XYZ file of C-alpha atoms in Angstrom:
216
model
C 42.608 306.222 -182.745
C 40.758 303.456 -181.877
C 42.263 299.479 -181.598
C 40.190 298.963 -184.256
C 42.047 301.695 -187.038
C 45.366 300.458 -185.596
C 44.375 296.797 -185.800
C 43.057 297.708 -189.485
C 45.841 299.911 -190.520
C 48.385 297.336 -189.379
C 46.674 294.429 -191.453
C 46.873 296.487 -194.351
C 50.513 297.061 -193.733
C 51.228 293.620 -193.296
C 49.573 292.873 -196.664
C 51.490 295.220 -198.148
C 54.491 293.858 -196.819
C 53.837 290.328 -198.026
C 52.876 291.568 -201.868
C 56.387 292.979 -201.629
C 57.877 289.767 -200.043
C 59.101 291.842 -197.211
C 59.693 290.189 -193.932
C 59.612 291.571 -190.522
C 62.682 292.744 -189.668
C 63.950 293.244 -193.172
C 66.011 296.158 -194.250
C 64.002 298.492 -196.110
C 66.410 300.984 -197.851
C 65.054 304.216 -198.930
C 66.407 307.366 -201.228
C 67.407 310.270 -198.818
C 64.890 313.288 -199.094
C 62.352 310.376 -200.617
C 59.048 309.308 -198.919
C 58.493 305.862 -197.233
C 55.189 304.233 -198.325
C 54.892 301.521 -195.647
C 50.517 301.663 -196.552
C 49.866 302.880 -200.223
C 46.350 304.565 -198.709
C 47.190 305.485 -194.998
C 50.852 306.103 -193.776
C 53.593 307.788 -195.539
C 56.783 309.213 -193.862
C 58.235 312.135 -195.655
C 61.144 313.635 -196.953
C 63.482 311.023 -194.917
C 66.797 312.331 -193.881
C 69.633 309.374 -192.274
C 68.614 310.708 -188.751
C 65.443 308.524 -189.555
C 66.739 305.238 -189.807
C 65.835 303.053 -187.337
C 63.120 300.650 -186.480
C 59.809 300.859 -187.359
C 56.774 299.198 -185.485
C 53.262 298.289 -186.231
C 51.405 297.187 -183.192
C 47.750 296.928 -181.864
C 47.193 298.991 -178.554
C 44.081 297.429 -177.366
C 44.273 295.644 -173.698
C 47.978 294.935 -174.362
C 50.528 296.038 -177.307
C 51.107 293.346 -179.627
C 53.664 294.047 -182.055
C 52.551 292.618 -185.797
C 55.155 294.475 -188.165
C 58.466 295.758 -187.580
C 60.932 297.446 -190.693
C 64.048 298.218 -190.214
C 64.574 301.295 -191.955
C 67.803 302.291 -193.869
C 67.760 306.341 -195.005
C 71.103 306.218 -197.494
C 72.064 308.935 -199.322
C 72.834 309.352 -203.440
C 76.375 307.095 -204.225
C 78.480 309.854 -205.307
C 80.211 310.141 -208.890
C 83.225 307.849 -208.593
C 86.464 308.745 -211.519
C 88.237 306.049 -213.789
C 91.990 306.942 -214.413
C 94.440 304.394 -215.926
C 97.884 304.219 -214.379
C 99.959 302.179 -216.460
C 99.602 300.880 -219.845
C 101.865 298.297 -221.690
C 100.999 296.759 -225.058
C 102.690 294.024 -227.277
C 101.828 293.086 -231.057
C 99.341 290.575 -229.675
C 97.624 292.084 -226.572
C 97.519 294.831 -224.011
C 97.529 295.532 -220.237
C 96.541 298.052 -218.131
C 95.877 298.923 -214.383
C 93.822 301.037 -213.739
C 91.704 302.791 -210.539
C 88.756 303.204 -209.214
C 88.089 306.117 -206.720
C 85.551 307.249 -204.513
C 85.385 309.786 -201.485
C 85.794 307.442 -199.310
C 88.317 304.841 -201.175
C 89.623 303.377 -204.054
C 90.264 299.915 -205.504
C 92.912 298.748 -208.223
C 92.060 296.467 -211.219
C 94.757 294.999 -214.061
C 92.772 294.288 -217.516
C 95.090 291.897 -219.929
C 93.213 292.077 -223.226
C 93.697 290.304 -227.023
C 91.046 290.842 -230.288
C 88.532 288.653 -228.465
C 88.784 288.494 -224.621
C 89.926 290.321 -221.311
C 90.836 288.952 -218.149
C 91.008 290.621 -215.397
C 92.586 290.695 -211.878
C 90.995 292.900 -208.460
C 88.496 295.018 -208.572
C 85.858 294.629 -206.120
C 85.555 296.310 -202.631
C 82.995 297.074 -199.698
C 83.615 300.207 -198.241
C 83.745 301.851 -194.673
C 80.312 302.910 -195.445
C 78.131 300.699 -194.336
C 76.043 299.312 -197.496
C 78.148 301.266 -200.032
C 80.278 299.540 -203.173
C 82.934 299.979 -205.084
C 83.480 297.689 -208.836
C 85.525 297.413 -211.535
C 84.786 295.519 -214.393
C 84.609 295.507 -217.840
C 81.759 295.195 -220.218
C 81.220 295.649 -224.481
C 84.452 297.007 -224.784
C 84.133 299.379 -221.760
C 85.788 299.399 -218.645
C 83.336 300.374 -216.325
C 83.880 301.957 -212.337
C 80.670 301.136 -210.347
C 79.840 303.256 -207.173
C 76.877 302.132 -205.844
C 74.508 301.521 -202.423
C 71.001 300.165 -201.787
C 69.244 303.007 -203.125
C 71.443 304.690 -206.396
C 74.277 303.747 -208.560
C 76.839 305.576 -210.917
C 79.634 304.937 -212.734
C 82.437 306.672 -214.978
C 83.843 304.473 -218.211
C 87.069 304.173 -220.900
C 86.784 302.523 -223.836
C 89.446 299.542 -223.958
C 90.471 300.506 -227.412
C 91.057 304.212 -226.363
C 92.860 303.089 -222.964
C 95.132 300.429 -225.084
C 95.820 303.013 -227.841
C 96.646 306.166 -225.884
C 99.853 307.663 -226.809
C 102.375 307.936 -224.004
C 104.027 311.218 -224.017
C 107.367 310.970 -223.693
C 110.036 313.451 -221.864
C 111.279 315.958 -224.314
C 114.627 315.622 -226.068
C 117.388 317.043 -224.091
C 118.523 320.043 -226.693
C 122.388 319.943 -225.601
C 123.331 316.894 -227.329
C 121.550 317.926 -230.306
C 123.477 321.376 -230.079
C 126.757 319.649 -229.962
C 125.994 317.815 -232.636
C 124.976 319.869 -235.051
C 128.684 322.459 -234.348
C 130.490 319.361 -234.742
C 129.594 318.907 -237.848
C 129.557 321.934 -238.956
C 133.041 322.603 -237.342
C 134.121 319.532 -239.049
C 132.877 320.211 -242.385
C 134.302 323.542 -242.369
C 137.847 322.394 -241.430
C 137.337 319.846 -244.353
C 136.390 322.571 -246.717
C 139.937 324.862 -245.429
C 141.698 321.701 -245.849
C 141.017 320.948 -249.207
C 141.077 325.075 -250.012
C 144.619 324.593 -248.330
C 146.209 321.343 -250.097
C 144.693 322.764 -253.874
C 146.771 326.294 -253.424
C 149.690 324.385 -252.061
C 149.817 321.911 -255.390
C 148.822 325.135 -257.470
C 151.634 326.981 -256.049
C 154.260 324.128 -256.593
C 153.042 324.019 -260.296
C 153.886 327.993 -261.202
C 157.321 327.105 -259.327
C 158.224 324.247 -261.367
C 157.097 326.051 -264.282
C 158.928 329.405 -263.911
C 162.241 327.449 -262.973
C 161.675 325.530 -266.621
């Protein structure tokens, strides 16, 4: 190729670059298994894996090498589904709050909502992670709590409805049957004692009553 192409190719890529207010040196993040169009007409790199990050470099090879561009190239992969759960929910007869988490693969942040009819407030909930580039939100949004896992390159999220999360029903432990057991033959025990009693004290008074009447 002669100076000429290169010296061509890398004027085009530097107009390019300026159209997209690039500058030299810049990150340039791209969609694993995507192509990188550094010249619309004339240079494409395909299907980029994360082995092809690195530095890129535009120079003219004529008596010496002059570098004119340089990218720094970030290959990041898809920002995998993250999953709302809700830990712990109290709720009062004028507002409710609830913690709930945010997970990833890699980590997980904590966020408490306290909301009324009209507003939320809200406490935690943002975090970088060990991936370089890679975030992890909480926040909430037209009545939606909303988990954000993103990176340069994608984003996704899983969502509750704040009326559903304040509303759930808490299932409690179930009743202990013993008590109830115990209960219910005490009564029973006592009622029928009551009943013998009263069967017991009317034959008594009956039988006095034939005795005073046959000694008449």
């Amino acid at each position: 190729m002669s100076p000429w192409v290169i010296l061509a190719f890398v004027v085009n890529l530097l107009t390019s670059c300026e159209a997209r207010e690039i500058s030299a040196g810049t990150p340039v993040f791209v969609l694993k298994g995507e192509d990188l169009h550094l010249n619309v007409t004339k240079v494409v790199v395909l299907n980029l894996q994360e082995a092809d990050s690195g530095v890129y470099i535009g120079e003219v090879a004529k008596d010496s090498k002059e570098v004119l561009a340089k990218y720094n190239v970030k290959v990041q992969d898809r920002a995998s589904p993250p999953l709302l759960t809700v830990s712990s929910v109290s709720r009062n007869s004028s507002s409710c709050s609830f913690t709930v988490t945010c997970s990833s693969q890699d980590s997980h942040i904590n966020s408490t909502f306290t909301c009324d009819n009209q507003t939320c407030s809200q406490e935690g909930g943002e975090r970088s992670e060990g991936i370089p580039d890679t975030f992890l939100q909480v926040q909430q949004s037209s009545g939606l709590i909303i988990c954000n896992h993103s990176n340069h390159v994608s984003w996704t999220n899983d969502t509750k409805t704040i009326k559903d999360v304040c509303h759930q029903l808490v299932v409690p432990d179930p009743p202990n049957p013993v008590p109830i057991i115990l209960g219910v033959f005490f009564t029973i025990l006592i009622l029928a004692i009551t009943v013998v009693l009263l069967w017991y004290l009317r034959k008594r008074r009956t039988s006095k009553r034939v005795i005073i009447e046959n000694s008449l």
